[in-house]
Amino acid sequence: MDYENIVVEKDGAVGIITLNRPQQLNALSYDLVKELAVAVEALDQDAEIRVVILTGGEKVFAAGADIKEMADAGPFDERLQGRLSFRDRINKISKPIIAAVSGYALGGGCELAMSCDIIIASETARFGQPEINLGTIPGSGGTQRLARTVGKHRAMEMVLTGEFIDATEAQRLGLVNQVVPVELLLEEAMEIAEKIAAKPPLAVELAKEAILKAFNSPLDEGLEFERKCFYLLFGSEDRREGMKAFLEKRKPQFKGK
Ligand code: DAK
């Protein structure tokens, strides 16, 4: 597929997707979200790729869903409804996905960042759920993921006032992993991506799945799932290799098997 609204690159085992509608502050149009779903799935299935980075570049991550496009939509508008299935596809990626956020991450943009597994922010990053100013509310997980991450009271404040928080505040609230100068954003995201890419892929995949399970299930169920994943990994060659290499005091050679 030729992409018009995003740029997809590969750097070793890392796939990098850059949102590319700068004139509209990377507003998430239907076409952009569709391309994103296709690109994320393609990288997820690409055997060379171990980790994905999602960024909007240095100026802006994404100023939300495209308001022009939504302005006249009815509740059953196909393009409005269709967005949800694309978003679900993005959320289902089995490889780790790192958001590298600079500038505005608002509305659907903030939700997109929150649906990633790790968020690295530049000092210029601004997060917000301003949908209330448009007479609506977050619709792609903003009320749920934000509340689970920053707690009820701060989520209420952000969603009900629509005000933005800066990168420092986002880090203080646990919304982002790290804050770095703009010029180091991609470098830092790459560094983390490469660290993860060097780990045994099956363990990475199951670790991600197990952590996500913590948000979707009671503790007992999550613990049981974790235990099953743990046992399952004892069937992998990489688990044998990891332990053998430790005992032989050498670097493990992981094969993803
Ligand atoms: N959509 C479309 N165009 C946008 C946009 C957006 N979200 N944000 C900015 N732009 C466009 C502006 O219209 C302007 O275009 P021109 O006038 O030059 O043609 C250009 O980008 C530059 O924007 P500004 O001139 O406004 O730039 P400023 O630096 O003055 O202000 C700003 C930057 C980010 C503070 C401001 O642009 C702004 O407030 N933007 C809107 C932010 C916002 O309200 N975001 C939330 C959108 S609603 C769904 C689930 C979820 C969603 C949708 C569906 N389903 C379940 C189906 C999500 C909804 C949302 O995200």
Coordinates of N, CA and C in Angstrom, one line a residue, residues 10-101:
K10 N 12.1 1.6 8.1 CA 12.6 0.5 9.0 C 14.1 0.9 9.3
D11 N 14.4 0.7 10.5 CA 15.8 0.9 10.9 C 16.2 -0.3 11.7
G12 N 16.9 -1.3 11.1 CA 17.2 -2.6 11.7 C 15.9 -3.3 12.1
A13 N 15.8 -3.6 13.4 CA 14.6 -4.3 13.8 C 13.5 -3.4 14.3
V14 N 13.6 -2.1 14.0 CA 12.6 -1.2 14.5 C 11.9 -0.6 13.3
G15 N 10.6 -0.6 13.4 CA 9.7 0.0 12.4 C 9.3 1.4 12.9
I16 N 9.4 2.4 12.1 CA 9.1 3.8 12.5 C 7.9 4.3 11.7
I17 N 6.9 4.7 12.3 CA 5.7 5.3 11.6 C 5.6 6.7 12.0
T18 N 5.7 7.6 11.0 CA 5.5 9.1 11.3 C 4.2 9.6 10.7
L19 N 3.4 10.2 11.5 CA 2.2 10.8 11.0 C 2.6 12.0 10.2
N20 N 1.9 12.1 9.1 CA 2.4 13.1 8.1 C 1.3 14.0 7.5
R21 N 0.6 14.8 8.3 CA -0.3 15.8 7.8 C 0.0 17.1 8.5
P22 N 1.2 17.6 8.3 CA 1.7 18.7 9.1 C 0.8 20.0 9.1
Q23 N 0.2 20.2 7.9 CA -0.6 21.4 7.8 C -1.8 21.4 8.7
Q24 N -2.3 20.1 9.0 CA -3.5 20.0 9.8 C -3.0 19.5 11.2
L25 N -1.8 19.7 11.6 CA -1.3 19.3 12.9 C -1.5 17.8 13.1
N26 N -1.3 17.1 12.0 CA -1.4 15.6 12.0 C -2.8 15.1 12.5
A27 N -3.8 16.0 12.2 CA -5.2 15.6 12.6 C -5.5 14.2 12.0
L28 N -6.1 13.4 12.9 CA -6.3 12.0 12.5 C -7.6 11.8 11.6
S29 N -7.4 12.0 10.4 CA -8.5 11.8 9.4 C -8.8 10.3 9.3
Y30 N -9.9 10.0 8.7 CA -10.3 8.6 8.5 C -9.2 7.9 7.7
D31 N -8.8 8.6 6.6 CA -7.7 7.9 5.7 C -6.4 7.7 6.5
L32 N -6.1 8.7 7.4 CA -4.8 8.5 8.1 C -4.9 7.3 9.1
V33 N -6.1 7.2 9.8 CA -6.2 6.1 10.7 C -6.3 4.8 10.0
K34 N -6.9 4.8 8.8 CA -6.9 3.5 8.1 C -5.5 3.1 7.6
E35 N -4.7 4.1 7.1 CA -3.3 3.8 6.8 C -2.5 3.3 8.0
L36 N -2.8 3.9 9.1 CA -2.1 3.6 10.3 C -2.3 2.1 10.7
A37 N -3.6 1.7 10.6 CA -4.0 0.4 10.9 C -3.3 -0.6 10.0
V38 N -3.2 -0.3 8.7 CA -2.6 -1.2 7.8 C -1.1 -1.3 8.0
A39 N -0.5 -0.1 8.3 CA 1.0 -0.1 8.5 C 1.4 -0.8 9.8
V40 N 0.6 -0.6 10.8 CA 0.9 -1.2 12.1 C 0.8 -2.8 12.0
E41 N -0.2 -3.2 11.3 CA -0.4 -4.7 11.1 C 0.7 -5.2 10.2
A42 N 1.1 -4.5 9.2 CA 2.2 -5.0 8.3 C 3.5 -5.1 9.1
L43 N 3.8 -4.1 10.0 CA 5.0 -4.2 10.8 C 4.9 -5.3 11.8
D44 N 3.7 -5.5 12.3 CA 3.5 -6.6 13.3 C 3.8 -8.0 12.7
Q45 N 3.5 -8.1 11.4 CA 3.7 -9.3 10.7 C 5.1 -9.5 10.1
D46 N 5.8 -8.4 10.1 CA 7.1 -8.4 9.4 C 8.1 -9.1 10.4
A47 N 8.7 -10.2 9.9 CA 9.6 -11.0 10.8 C 10.9 -10.2 11.1
E48 N 11.3 -9.2 10.3 CA 12.5 -8.5 10.6 C 12.3 -7.5 11.8
I49 N 11.0 -7.1 12.0 CA 10.7 -6.0 12.9 C 10.4 -6.6 14.3
R50 N 10.9 -6.0 15.3 CA 10.6 -6.4 16.7 C 9.9 -5.4 17.5
V51 N 10.1 -4.1 17.2 CA 9.5 -3.0 17.9 C 9.0 -1.9 17.0
V52 N 7.9 -1.3 17.3 CA 7.4 -0.2 16.4 C 7.5 1.1 17.2
I53 N 7.9 2.2 16.5 CA 7.9 3.5 17.1 C 6.8 4.3 16.3
L54 N 6.0 5.0 17.1 CA 5.0 5.9 16.4 C 5.2 7.3 16.8
T55 N 5.4 8.2 15.8 CA 5.7 9.6 16.2 C 5.0 10.5 15.2
G56 N 5.0 11.8 15.6 CA 4.4 12.8 14.6 C 5.5 13.7 14.1
G57 N 6.7 13.4 14.6 CA 7.8 14.3 14.2 C 8.1 15.2 15.4
E58 N 8.9 16.3 15.1 CA 9.3 17.1 16.2 C 8.3 18.2 16.6
K59 N 7.4 18.6 15.7 CA 6.5 19.7 15.9 C 5.2 19.3 16.6
V60 N 4.6 18.3 16.2 CA 3.3 17.9 16.7 C 3.1 16.4 16.7
F61 N 2.5 15.8 17.7 CA 2.1 14.4 17.6 C 0.8 14.3 16.8
A62 N -0.3 14.7 17.4 CA -1.5 14.8 16.7 C -2.5 15.6 17.4
A63 N -3.2 16.5 16.7 CA -4.1 17.4 17.4 C -5.5 16.8 17.5
G64 N -5.6 15.5 17.4 CA -6.9 14.9 17.5 C -7.5 14.4 16.2
A65 N -8.7 13.9 16.3 CA -9.4 13.4 15.1 C -9.7 14.7 14.3
D66 N -9.9 14.5 13.0 CA -10.1 15.6 12.1 C -11.5 16.2 12.3
I67 N -11.5 17.4 12.9 CA -12.8 18.0 13.2 C -13.6 18.4 12.0
K68 N -12.9 18.8 10.9 CA -13.6 19.1 9.6 C -14.4 18.0 9.1
E69 N -13.7 16.8 9.2 CA -14.3 15.6 8.7 C -15.5 15.1 9.6
M70 N -15.4 15.4 10.9 CA -16.5 14.9 11.8 C -17.7 15.9 11.9
A71 N -17.4 17.2 11.5 CA -18.4 18.2 11.8 C -19.8 17.9 11.5
D72 N -20.0 17.3 10.3 CA -21.4 17.0 9.9 C -21.8 15.5 10.0
A73 N -21.0 14.8 10.7 CA -21.3 13.3 10.8 C -22.5 13.0 11.7
G74 N -23.2 12.0 11.4 CA -24.3 11.5 12.3 C -23.7 10.4 13.0
P75 N -24.5 9.9 14.0 CA -23.9 8.8 14.9 C -23.6 7.5 14.1
F76 N -24.3 7.3 13.0 CA -24.1 6.0 12.3 C -23.3 6.2 11.0
D77 N -22.7 7.4 10.9 CA -21.9 7.7 9.8 C -20.8 6.6 9.6
E78 N -20.7 6.1 8.4 CA -19.8 4.9 8.2 C -18.4 5.2 8.5
R79 N -18.0 6.5 8.1 CA -16.6 6.8 8.4 C -16.3 7.1 9.8
L80 N -17.3 7.5 10.6 CA -17.1 7.7 12.0 C -17.0 6.4 12.7
Q81 N -17.9 5.5 12.3 CA -17.9 4.1 12.9 C -16.7 3.3 12.5
G82 N -16.3 3.5 11.2 CA -15.1 2.8 10.7 C -13.9 3.1 11.5
R83 N -13.7 4.3 12.0 CA -12.5 4.7 12.7 C -12.3 3.7 13.9
L84 N -13.4 3.4 14.5 CA -13.3 2.5 15.7 C -12.6 1.2 15.4
S85 N -13.0 0.6 14.3 CA -12.4 -0.7 13.9 C -11.0 -0.6 13.6
F86 N -10.6 0.6 13.0 CA -9.1 0.8 12.7 C -8.4 0.9 14.0
R87 N -9.0 1.7 14.9 CA -8.3 1.9 16.2 C -8.2 0.6 16.9
D88 N -9.2 -0.3 16.9 CA -9.1 -1.6 17.5 C -7.9 -2.4 16.9
R89 N -7.8 -2.3 15.6 CA -6.7 -3.0 14.9 C -5.3 -2.5 15.4
I90 N -5.2 -1.2 15.6 CA -3.9 -0.6 16.1 C -3.6 -1.1 17.5
N91 N -4.7 -1.2 18.3 CA -4.5 -1.6 19.7 C -4.2 -3.1 19.8
K92 N -4.4 -3.9 18.8 CA -4.2 -5.3 18.9 C -2.8 -5.8 18.4
I93 N -1.9 -4.8 18.1 CA -0.6 -5.2 17.7 C 0.1 -6.0 18.8
S94 N 0.8 -7.1 18.4 CA 1.4 -7.9 19.5 C 2.8 -7.5 19.8
K95 N 3.5 -6.7 18.9 CA 4.8 -6.2 19.2 C 4.7 -4.9 20.0
P96 N 5.7 -4.6 20.8 CA 5.7 -3.4 21.6 C 5.7 -2.2 20.7
I97 N 4.9 -1.2 21.1 CA 4.8 0.1 20.3 C 5.1 1.2 21.2
I98 N 6.1 2.0 20.8 CA 6.5 3.2 21.6 C 6.0 4.5 20.9
A99 N 5.4 5.3 21.7 CA 5.0 6.6 21.2 C 6.1 7.6 21.5
A100 N 6.5 8.3 20.5 CA 7.5 9.4 20.7 C 6.8 10.7 20.4
V101 N 6.4 11.4 21.5 CA 5.5 12.5 21.4 C 6.2 13.9 21.6

